Structures are given as C-alpha cells and as structure tokens.
Short mmCIF file of C-alpha atoms in Angstrom, two decimals:
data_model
loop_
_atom_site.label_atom_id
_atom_site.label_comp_id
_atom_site.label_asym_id
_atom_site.label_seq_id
_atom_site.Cartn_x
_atom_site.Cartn_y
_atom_site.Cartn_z
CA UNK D 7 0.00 0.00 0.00
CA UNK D 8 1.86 3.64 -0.98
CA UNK D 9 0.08 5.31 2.21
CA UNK D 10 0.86 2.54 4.66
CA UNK D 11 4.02 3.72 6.68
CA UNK D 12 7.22 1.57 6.93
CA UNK D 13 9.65 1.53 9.87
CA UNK D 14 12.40 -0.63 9.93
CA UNK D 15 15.73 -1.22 12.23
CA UNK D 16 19.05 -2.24 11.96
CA UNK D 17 22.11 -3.13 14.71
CA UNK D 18 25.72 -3.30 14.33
CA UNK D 19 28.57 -4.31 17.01
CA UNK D 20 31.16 -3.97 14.53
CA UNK D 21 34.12 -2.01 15.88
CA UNK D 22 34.27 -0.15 12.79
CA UNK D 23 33.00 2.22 11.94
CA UNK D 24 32.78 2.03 8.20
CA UNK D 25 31.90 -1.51 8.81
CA UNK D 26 28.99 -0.90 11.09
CA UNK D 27 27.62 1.85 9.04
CA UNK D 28 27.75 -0.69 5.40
CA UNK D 29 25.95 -3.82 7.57
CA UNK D 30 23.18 -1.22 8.70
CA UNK D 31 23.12 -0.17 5.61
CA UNK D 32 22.93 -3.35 4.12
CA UNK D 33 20.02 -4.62 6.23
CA UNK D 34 17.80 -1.56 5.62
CA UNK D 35 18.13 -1.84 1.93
CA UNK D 36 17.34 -5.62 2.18
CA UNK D 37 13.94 -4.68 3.41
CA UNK D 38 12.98 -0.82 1.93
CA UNK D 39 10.55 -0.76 -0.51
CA UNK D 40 9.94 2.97 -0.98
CA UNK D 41 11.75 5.59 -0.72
CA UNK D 42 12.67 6.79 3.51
CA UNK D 43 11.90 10.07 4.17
CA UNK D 44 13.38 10.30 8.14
CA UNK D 45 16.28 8.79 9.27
CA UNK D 46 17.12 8.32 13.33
CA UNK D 47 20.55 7.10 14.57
CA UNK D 48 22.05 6.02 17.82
CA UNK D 49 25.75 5.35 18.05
CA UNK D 50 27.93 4.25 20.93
CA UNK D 51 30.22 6.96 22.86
CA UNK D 52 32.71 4.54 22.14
CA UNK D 53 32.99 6.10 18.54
CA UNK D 54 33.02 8.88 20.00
CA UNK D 55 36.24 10.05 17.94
CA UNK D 56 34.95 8.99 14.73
CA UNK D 57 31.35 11.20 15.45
CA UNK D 58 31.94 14.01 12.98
CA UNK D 59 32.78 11.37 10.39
CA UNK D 60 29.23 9.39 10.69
CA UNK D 61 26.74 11.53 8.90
CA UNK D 62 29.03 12.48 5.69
CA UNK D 63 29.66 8.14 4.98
CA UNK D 64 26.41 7.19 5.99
CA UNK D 65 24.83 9.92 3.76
CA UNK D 66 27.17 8.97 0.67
CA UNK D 67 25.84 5.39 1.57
CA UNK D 68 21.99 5.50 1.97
CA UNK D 69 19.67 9.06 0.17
CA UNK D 70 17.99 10.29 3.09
CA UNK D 71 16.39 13.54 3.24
CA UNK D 72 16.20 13.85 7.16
CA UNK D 73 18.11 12.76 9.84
CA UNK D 74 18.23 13.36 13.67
CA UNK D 75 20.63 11.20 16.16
CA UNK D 76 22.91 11.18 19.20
CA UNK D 77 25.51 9.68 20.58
CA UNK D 78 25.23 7.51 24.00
CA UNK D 79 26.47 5.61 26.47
CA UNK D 80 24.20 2.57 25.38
CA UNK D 81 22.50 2.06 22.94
CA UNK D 82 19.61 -0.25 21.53
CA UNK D 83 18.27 -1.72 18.73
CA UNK D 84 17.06 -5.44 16.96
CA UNK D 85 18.89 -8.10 17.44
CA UNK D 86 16.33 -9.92 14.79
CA UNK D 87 13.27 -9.40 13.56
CA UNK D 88 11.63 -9.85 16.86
CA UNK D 89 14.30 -9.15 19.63
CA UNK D 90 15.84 -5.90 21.07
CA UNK D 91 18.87 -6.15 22.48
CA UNK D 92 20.27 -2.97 24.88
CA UNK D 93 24.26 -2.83 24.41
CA UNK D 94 26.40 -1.23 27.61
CA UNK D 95 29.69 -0.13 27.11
CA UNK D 96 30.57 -2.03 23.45
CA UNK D 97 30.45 -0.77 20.16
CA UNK D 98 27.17 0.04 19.04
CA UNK D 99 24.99 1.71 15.98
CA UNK D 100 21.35 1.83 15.42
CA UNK D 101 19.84 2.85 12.73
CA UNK D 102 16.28 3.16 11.92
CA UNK D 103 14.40 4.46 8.80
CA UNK D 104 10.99 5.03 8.22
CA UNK D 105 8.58 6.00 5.37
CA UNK D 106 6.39 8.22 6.36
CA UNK D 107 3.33 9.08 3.71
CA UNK D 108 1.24 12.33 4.65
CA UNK D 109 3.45 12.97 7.62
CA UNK D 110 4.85 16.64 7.47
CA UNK D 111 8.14 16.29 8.98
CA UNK D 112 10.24 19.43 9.90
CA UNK D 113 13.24 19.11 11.25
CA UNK D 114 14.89 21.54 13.36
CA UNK D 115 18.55 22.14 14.96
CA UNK D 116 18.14 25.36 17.85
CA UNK D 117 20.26 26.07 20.76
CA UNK D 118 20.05 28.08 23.69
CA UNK D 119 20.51 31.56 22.26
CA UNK D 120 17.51 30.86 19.91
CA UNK D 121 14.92 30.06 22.45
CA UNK D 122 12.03 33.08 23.16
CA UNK D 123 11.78 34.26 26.55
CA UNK D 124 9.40 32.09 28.65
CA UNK D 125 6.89 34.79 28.41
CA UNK D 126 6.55 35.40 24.72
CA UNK D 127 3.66 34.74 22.84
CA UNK D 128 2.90 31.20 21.37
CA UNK D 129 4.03 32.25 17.66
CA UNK D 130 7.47 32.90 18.73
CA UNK D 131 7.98 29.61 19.39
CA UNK D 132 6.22 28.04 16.44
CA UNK D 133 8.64 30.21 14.17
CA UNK D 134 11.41 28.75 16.12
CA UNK D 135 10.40 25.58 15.30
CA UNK D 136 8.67 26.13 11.97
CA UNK D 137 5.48 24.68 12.25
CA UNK D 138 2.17 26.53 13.30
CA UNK D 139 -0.16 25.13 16.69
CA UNK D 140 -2.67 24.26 14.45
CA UNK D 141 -0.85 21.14 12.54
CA UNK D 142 -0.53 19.39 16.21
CA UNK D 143 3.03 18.21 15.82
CA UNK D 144 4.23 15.44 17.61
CA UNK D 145 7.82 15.91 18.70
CA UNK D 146 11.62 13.91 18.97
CA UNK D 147 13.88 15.76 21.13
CA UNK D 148 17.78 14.77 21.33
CA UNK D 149 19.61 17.02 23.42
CA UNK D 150 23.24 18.37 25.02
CA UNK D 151 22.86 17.61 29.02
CA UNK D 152 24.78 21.16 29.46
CA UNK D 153 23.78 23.52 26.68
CA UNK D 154 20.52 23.09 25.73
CA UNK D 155 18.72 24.92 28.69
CA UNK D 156 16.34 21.37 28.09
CA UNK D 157 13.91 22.67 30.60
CA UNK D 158 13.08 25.78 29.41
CA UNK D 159 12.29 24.69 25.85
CA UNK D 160 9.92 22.14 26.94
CA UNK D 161 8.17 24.41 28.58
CA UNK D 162 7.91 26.79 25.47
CA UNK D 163 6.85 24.07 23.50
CA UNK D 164 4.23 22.45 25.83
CA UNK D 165 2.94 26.26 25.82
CA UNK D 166 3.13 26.68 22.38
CA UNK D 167 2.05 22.98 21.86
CA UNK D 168 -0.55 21.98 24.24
CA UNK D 169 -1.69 18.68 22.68
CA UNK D 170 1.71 17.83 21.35
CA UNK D 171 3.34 14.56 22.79
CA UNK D 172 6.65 15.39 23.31
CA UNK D 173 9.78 12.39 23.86
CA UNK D 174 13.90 12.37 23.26
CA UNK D 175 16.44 12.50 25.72
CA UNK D 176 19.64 13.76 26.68
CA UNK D 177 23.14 12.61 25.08
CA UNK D 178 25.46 10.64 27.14
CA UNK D 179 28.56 8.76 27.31
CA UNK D 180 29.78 5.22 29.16
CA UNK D 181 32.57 7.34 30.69
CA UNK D 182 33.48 10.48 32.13
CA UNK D 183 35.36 13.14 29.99
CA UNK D 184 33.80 12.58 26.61
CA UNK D 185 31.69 14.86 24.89
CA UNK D 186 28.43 14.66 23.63
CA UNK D 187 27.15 14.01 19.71
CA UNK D 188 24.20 15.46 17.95
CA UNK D 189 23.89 14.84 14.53
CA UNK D 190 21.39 16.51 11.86
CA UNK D 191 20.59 16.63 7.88
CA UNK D 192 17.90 18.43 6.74
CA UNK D 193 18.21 17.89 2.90
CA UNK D 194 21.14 20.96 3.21
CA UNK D 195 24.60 19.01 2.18
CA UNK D 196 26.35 22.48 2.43
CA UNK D 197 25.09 22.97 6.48
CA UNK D 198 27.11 21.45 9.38
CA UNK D 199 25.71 17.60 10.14
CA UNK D 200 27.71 17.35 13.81
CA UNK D 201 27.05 19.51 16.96
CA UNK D 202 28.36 19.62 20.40
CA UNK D 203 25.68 21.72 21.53
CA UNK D 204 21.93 22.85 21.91
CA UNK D 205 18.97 20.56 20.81
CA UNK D 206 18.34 18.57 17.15
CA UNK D 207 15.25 17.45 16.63
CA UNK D 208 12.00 16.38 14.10
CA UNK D 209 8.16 17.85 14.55
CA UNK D 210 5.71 14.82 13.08
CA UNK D 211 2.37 16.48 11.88
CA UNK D 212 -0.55 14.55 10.02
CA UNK D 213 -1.07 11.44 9.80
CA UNK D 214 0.26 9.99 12.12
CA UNK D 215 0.57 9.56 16.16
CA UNK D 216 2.63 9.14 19.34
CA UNK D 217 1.62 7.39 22.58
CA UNK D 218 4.11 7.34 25.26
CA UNK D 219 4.96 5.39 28.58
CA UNK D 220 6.83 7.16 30.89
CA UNK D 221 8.08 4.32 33.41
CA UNK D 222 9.49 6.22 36.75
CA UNK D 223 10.84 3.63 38.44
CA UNK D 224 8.98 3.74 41.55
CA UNK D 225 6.55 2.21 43.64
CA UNK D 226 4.52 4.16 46.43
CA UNK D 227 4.60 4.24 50.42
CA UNK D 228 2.31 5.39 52.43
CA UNK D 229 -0.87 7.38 52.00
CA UNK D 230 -1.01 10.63 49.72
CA UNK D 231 0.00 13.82 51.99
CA UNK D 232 -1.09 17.87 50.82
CA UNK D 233 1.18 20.84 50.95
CA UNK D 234 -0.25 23.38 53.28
CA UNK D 235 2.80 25.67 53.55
CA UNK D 236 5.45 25.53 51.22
CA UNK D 237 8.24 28.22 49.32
CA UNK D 238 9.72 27.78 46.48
CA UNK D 239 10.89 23.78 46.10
CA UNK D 240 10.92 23.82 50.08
CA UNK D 241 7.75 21.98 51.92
CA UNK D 242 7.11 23.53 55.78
CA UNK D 243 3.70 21.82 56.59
CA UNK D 244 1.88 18.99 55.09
CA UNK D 245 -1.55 16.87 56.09
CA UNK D 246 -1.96 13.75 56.14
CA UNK D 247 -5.27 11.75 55.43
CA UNK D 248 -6.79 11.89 58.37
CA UNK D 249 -6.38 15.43 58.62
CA UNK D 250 -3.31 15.67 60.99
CA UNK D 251 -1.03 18.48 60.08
CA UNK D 252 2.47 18.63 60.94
CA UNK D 253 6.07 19.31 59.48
CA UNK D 254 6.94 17.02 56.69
CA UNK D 255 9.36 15.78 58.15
CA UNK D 256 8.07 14.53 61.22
CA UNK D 257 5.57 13.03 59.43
CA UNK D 258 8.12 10.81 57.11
CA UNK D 259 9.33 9.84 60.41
CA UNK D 260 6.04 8.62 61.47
CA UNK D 261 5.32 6.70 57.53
CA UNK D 262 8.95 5.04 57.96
CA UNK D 263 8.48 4.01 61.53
CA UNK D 264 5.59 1.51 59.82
CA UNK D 265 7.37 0.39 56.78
CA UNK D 266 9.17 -2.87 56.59
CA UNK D 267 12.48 -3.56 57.74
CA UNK D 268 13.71 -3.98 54.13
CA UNK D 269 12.10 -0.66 53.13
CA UNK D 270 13.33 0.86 55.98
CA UNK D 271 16.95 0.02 54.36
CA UNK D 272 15.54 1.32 50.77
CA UNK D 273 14.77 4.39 52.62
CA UNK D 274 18.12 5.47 53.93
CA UNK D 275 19.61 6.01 49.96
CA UNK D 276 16.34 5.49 47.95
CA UNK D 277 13.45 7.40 49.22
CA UNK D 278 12.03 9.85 46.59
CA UNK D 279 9.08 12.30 46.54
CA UNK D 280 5.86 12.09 43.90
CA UNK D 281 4.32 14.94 43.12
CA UNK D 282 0.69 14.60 41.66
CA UNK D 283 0.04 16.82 38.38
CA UNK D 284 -3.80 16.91 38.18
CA UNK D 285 -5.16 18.67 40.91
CA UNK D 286 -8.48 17.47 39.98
CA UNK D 287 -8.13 13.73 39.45
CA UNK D 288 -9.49 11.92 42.57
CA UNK D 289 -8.18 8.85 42.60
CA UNK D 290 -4.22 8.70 41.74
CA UNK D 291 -2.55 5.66 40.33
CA UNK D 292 0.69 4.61 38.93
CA UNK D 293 1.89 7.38 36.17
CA UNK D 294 -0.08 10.38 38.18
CA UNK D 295 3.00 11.53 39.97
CA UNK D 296 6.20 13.36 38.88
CA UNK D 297 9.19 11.26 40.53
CA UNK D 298 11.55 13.93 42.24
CA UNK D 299 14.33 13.68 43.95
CA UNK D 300 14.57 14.49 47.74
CA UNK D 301 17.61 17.13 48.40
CA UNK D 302 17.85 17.98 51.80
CA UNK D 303 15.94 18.47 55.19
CA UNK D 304 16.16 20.92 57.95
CA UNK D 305 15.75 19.25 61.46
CA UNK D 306 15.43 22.48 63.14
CA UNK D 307 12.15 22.94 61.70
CA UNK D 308 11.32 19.77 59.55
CA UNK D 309 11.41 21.13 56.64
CA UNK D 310 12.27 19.16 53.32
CA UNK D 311 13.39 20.51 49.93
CA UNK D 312 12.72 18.61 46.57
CA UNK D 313 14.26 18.80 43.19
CA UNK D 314 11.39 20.81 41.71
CA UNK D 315 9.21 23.69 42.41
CA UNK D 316 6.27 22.82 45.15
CA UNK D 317 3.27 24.96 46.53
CA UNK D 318 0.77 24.76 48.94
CA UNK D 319 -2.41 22.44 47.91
CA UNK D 320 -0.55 20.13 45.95
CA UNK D 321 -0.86 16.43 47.04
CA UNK D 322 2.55 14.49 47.68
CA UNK D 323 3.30 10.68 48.14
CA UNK D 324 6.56 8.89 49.01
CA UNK D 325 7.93 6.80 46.69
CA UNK D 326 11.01 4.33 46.87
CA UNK D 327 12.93 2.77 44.06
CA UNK D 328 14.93 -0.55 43.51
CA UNK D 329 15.06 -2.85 40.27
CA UNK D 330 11.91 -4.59 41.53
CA UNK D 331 10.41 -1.63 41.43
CA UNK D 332 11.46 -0.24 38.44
CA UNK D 333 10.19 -3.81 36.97
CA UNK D 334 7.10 -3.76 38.48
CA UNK D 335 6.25 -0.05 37.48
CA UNK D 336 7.23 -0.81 33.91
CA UNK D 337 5.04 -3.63 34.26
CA UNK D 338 2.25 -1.98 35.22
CA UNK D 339 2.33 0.48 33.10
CA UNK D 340 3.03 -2.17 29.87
CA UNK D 341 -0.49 -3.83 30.93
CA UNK D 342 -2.27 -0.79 30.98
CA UNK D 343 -1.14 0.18 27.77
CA UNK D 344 -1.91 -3.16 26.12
CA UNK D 345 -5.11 -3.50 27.99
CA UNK D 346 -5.80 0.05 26.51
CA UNK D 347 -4.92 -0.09 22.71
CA UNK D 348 -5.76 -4.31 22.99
CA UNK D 349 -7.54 -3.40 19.30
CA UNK D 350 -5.22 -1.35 18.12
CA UNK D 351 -3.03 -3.12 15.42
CA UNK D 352 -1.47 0.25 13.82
CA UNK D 353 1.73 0.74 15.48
CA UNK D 354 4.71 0.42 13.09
CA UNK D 355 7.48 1.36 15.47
CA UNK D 356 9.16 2.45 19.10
CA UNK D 357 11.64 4.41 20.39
CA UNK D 358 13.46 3.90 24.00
CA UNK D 359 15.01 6.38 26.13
CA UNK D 360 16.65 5.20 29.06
CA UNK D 361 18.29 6.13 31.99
CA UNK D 362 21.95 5.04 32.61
CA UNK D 363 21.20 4.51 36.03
CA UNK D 364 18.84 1.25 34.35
CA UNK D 365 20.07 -1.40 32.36
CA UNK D 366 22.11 -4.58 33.81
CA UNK D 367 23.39 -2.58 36.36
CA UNK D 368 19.62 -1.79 38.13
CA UNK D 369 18.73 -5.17 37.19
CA UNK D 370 21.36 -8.09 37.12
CA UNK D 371 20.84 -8.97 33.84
CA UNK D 372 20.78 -7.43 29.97
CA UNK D 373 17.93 -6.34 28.20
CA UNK D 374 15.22 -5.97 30.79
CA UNK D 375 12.71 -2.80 29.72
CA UNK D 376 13.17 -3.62 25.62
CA UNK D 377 12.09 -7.14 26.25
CA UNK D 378 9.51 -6.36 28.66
CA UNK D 379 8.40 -4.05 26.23
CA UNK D 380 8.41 -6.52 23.48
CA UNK D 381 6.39 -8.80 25.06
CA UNK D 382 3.69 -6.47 25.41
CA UNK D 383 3.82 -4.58 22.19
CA UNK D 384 5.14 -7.16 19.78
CA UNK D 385 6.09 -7.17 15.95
CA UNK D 386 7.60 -4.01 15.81
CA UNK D 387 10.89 -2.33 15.75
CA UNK D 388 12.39 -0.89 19.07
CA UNK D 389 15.80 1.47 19.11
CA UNK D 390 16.97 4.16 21.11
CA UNK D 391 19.67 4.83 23.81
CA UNK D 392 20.48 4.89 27.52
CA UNK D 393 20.47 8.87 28.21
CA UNK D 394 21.24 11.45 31.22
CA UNK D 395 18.07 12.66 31.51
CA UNK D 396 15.18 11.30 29.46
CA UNK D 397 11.99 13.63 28.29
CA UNK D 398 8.37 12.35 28.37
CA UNK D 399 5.17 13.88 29.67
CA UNK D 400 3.33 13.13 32.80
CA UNK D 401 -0.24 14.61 32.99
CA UNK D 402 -0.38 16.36 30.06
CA UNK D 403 3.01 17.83 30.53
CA UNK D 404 6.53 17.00 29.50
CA UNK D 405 9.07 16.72 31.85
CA UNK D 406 13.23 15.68 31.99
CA UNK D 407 13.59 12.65 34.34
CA UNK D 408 15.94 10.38 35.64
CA UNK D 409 15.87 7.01 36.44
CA UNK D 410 13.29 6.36 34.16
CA UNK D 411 12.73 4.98 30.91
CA UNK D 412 10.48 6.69 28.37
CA UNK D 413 8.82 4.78 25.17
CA UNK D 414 7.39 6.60 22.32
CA UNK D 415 5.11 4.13 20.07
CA UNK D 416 4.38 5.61 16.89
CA UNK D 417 1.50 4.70 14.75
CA UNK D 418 -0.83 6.04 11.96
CA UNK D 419 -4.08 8.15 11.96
CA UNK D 420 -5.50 6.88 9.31
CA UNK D 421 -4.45 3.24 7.51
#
C-alpha cells in the first residue's frame, strides 16, 4: 500500500566504523521498498572520535532527506526481527528508517541563544520551530545535558504545543570526559551535520501519532499527603489523610516508623518524593505523579526541599525505588497500555530512552525494559539509547527525568 508507513531497524557491534555503518546499511536496503523520508541514529560513545565522520559516509551510503541522532552511552536496537537487544559499554549503531506518507516532517537544529523568553507569545515559538499550533506536531527531542537549557524549551513548547506529545532524551557517554554528539541533515549538504551543543530534533504532523509510557521507576509508600505551607521547592507543613497536620518531616518519620524492615533500608539512599500533576483527578494511580528527587531536610524545623518547584495544595506521596520496582512499574504500566490499545493493530514502530542509572546494572541482567516491552507490544521495531536525563510527559506535561525509561510508540491516523 503507498500510504501505509514503513519503519524498519538495523544493529551493528562492529568495531568499525565504516563496517557498522555498510551492515546497517545493508540490512535496511534488504527490506525498503519505498523511498525513507526520516532517518534516526544512535551510536555508541565509544565512537566517540569517529562522530563528525558518521553523517558524511552514511549519507554517501543511503539518500535520506532527514536525519536526527545522538551519541550515548548505550545504545539499543534489533537483534532480529523480533528481539531488542540494549548494548552497555561495546560498540554500538542503530539505525532506523521510516517511510512516512502524509506525515509533514520538519526538522529543526536550535540552541540556547535561539529560544524566546518564557513569556513570549505562542508564535514565537512556532517560528522557532517552523510549524504553526494548528498542525498538532508530535515531537523527537535529542539534546546536550549542558547547553541546551532542556527545561526551558519544553516548557515553550508544551505552551506553544498543548496537545503535542513530546519524547527524546539527553546525550550521554559510558565514561566520564567525553563529549556529547548530535547529529542533523535536513536535505542541506552544504550545512554542518555534527554539533556539540543545543537541541536537534524532528516535529511529526498529520497522519500519524505518538503514545508514550513514561516508566518512573517507583513504587509508592504510604498514604497521599497535601502541601499546606510551602516556598519555592521547600515543603514547611503537610496533612496527612486523616487530617493531621504537621512538618513534613516529622511526618516521614512517622510513615517510615511503619514500613518494613527492608524498606526501611531502601529508605536510607532510595526514598524519593511524587508529586501529583492533576489537581483534579481523585483517585491517583501509577503514572499520576512526577518522581523527584529528595535534596535535603532541615531538622530544626522539619522542613524538606525537593528537586522541583512545590506549593501549597498540591498532594505528595513517598515513593522508593529498587530494580523490583522499576520492573514492576514498567510492568504496570506495559499492561495498561496493552489492555488500553488491545484493538489497536497500527503501530509500526518504538523508540526507547533510558536512563543510565537502568540497564544490567539496576537489574542483574541485559535487556530488561526492551524485552519487557516486546512482550507487550510485539512485531515491531524498538531502538533508542540509555540517556542522562530522558523527556516524556506526565499529565499532560513533559518533563526531563531520571531514572526512568520513556517509550514513544508511533503509529498512523489513518491506515
């Protein structure tokens, strides 16, 4: 069919890079039968050296008009037809391309200097971008951990884009001291394709769709608590649900006093803070809470300060995180999704971002969250990268997390 949308994957390990570039290459072409109009690539911080060589061979090797990518400290794609496979700290490239009929794709490279203040109008950022509010763009964002000011532009975009699902995540390396990769085409053979710097990334408009599951890692404790008094990301006073106000953190004292011995343990180097996004929703469940981290506490007056911005009326819950945990969460959140889209049999593709904090190191063995995924959303191509700070909405917003593993599943309007 010439509208139907193909997406297709290919892995190397070869230490080479010329090598690994011609047996992705190779693979691709074995199964394209149209002509690609995006191309997305991961490659190993191992390369690292070789980065600003990648774009000019692979371009000389396979026509594409578009292509986004990053470089990163792991990286996954399919080991066959039907099995991801997450590679740590070896040689690595991933390359997926995908046909995309009646998709507007506009690809865009901005850094930090080009972003509108955070109180400009909506049309400054859509001119930044290059595509107006009303084609409801779906977004890929590959960023620099250090220059992109991350947080700021997703907050232009979810203001200039309020519909707009929004994934990506930062570059990273498997050791300290080497520099980040982002690498762009946008048809432009005379423009620069390598950048150390800023954001690259594609806006998807038309016909076609992004769902995303945003897997925190965590599992909750206790009961749900409201801010009553709180200034800036510090929390004085909270209630609990029987109505008993105190300092916060007398009353964490009080939850952990009840908690297991084990948790009790978790607690001392794993204890985190959810904070709920919908101030309306009565009953909160897994995916309703924005993990933070917990940086400090004042025992003169039981205060506690968390990694984000808190005020008073917003409802809190403790959360802790190990790789059972993160399992179960992902878990969760994998049967809700299939349980959800159970008749939909559109999706033609996903992308991974994961935290380097996951991976064989949080759980013991290789390839944990792509096969997990795969067993719940099966037959199509997974690829992506282990990242230092992955992007994916919670609530209707998009956020940059840790510890967490974000999937965007891509799929068509219209078949």
């Amino acid at each position: 069919m010439s509208n139907q949308i193909q997406w297709i994957n290919a892995l190397s390990k070869n230490a080479s890079l010329e090598k690994a570039i011609d047996e992705v290459v190779t693979k691709i072409q074995a199964k394209l039968t149209t002509t690609p109009h995006l191309g997305i690539i991961f490659i190993s911080s191992v390369f690292a050296s070789d980065y600003p060589r990648l774009m000019p061979i692979l371009l000389d090797k396979l026509s594409l008009p578009c292509v986004i990518g990053c470089g990163g400290g792991a990286i996954v794609g399919m080991k066959n037809d039907n099995q991801p496979q997450e590679i740590e700290g070896s040689p690595a490239l991933s390359l997926t391309v995908a046909t995309l009929p009646d998709v507007q794709i506009t690809p865009f490279y901005v850094t930090a200097q080009d972003l509108p203040d955070l109180d400009s109008s909506p049309t400054q950022w859509c001119k930044m971008i290059g595509v107006a509010t009303e084609k409801q763009p779906h977004f890929i964002l590959l960023s620099d951990a250090f220059s992109a000011k991350i947080n700021e532009l997703l907050e232009g975009l979810d203001f200039a884009y309020p519909g707009a699902t929004k994934v990506g995540g930062l570059a990273s390396a498997s050791t300290m001291g080497v520099g980040s990769g982002l690498f762009y085409f946008n048809g432009d053979h005379e423009q620069k394709s390598f950048f150390t710097q800023g954001t690259v990334g594609v806006a998807l408009s038309g016909n076609i769709k992004i769902q995303s599951i945003v897997a925190q890692g965590c599992r909750p404790i206790g009961n749900i608590y409201q801010v009553t008094k709180a200034e800036k990301n510090i929390i004085l006073e909270m209630t609990d649900n029987v109505g008993k106000t105190d300092n916060p953190l007398t009353l964490l004292r009080q939850l952990i006093a009840n908690l297991s011995k084990e948790d009790q343990d978790l607690a001392q180097y794993s204890l985190f803070m959810g904070i709920a996004r919908d101030e309306f929703k009565l009953q909160l469940k897994a995916g309703d809470f924005l993990i933070r981290n917990l940086v400090g506490v004042d025992p003169k007056y039981g205060a506690i300060a968390v990694g984000d911005k808190i005020r008073a009326g917003q409802r809190i819950r403790f959360h802790l995180r190990d790789a059972k945990a993160s399992a179960d969460d992902l878990e969760t959140l994998l049967t809700n999704y299939h349980n959800e889209n159970s008749d939909n049999v559109s999706s033609i593709g996903a992308l991974i971002f994961s935290c380097l904090g996951r991976g064989e190191g949080l759980y013991g063995k290789p390839n944990f969250d792509s096969e997990l995924f795969s067993d719940y959303v099966r037959d199509i191509p997974l690829s992506g990268f282990f990242c230092n700070g992955e992007i994916g909405p919670v609530a209707g917003n998009t956020f940059l997390h840790g510890y967490t593993s974000v999937f965007g599943i891509f799929s068509q309007l219209h078949q």
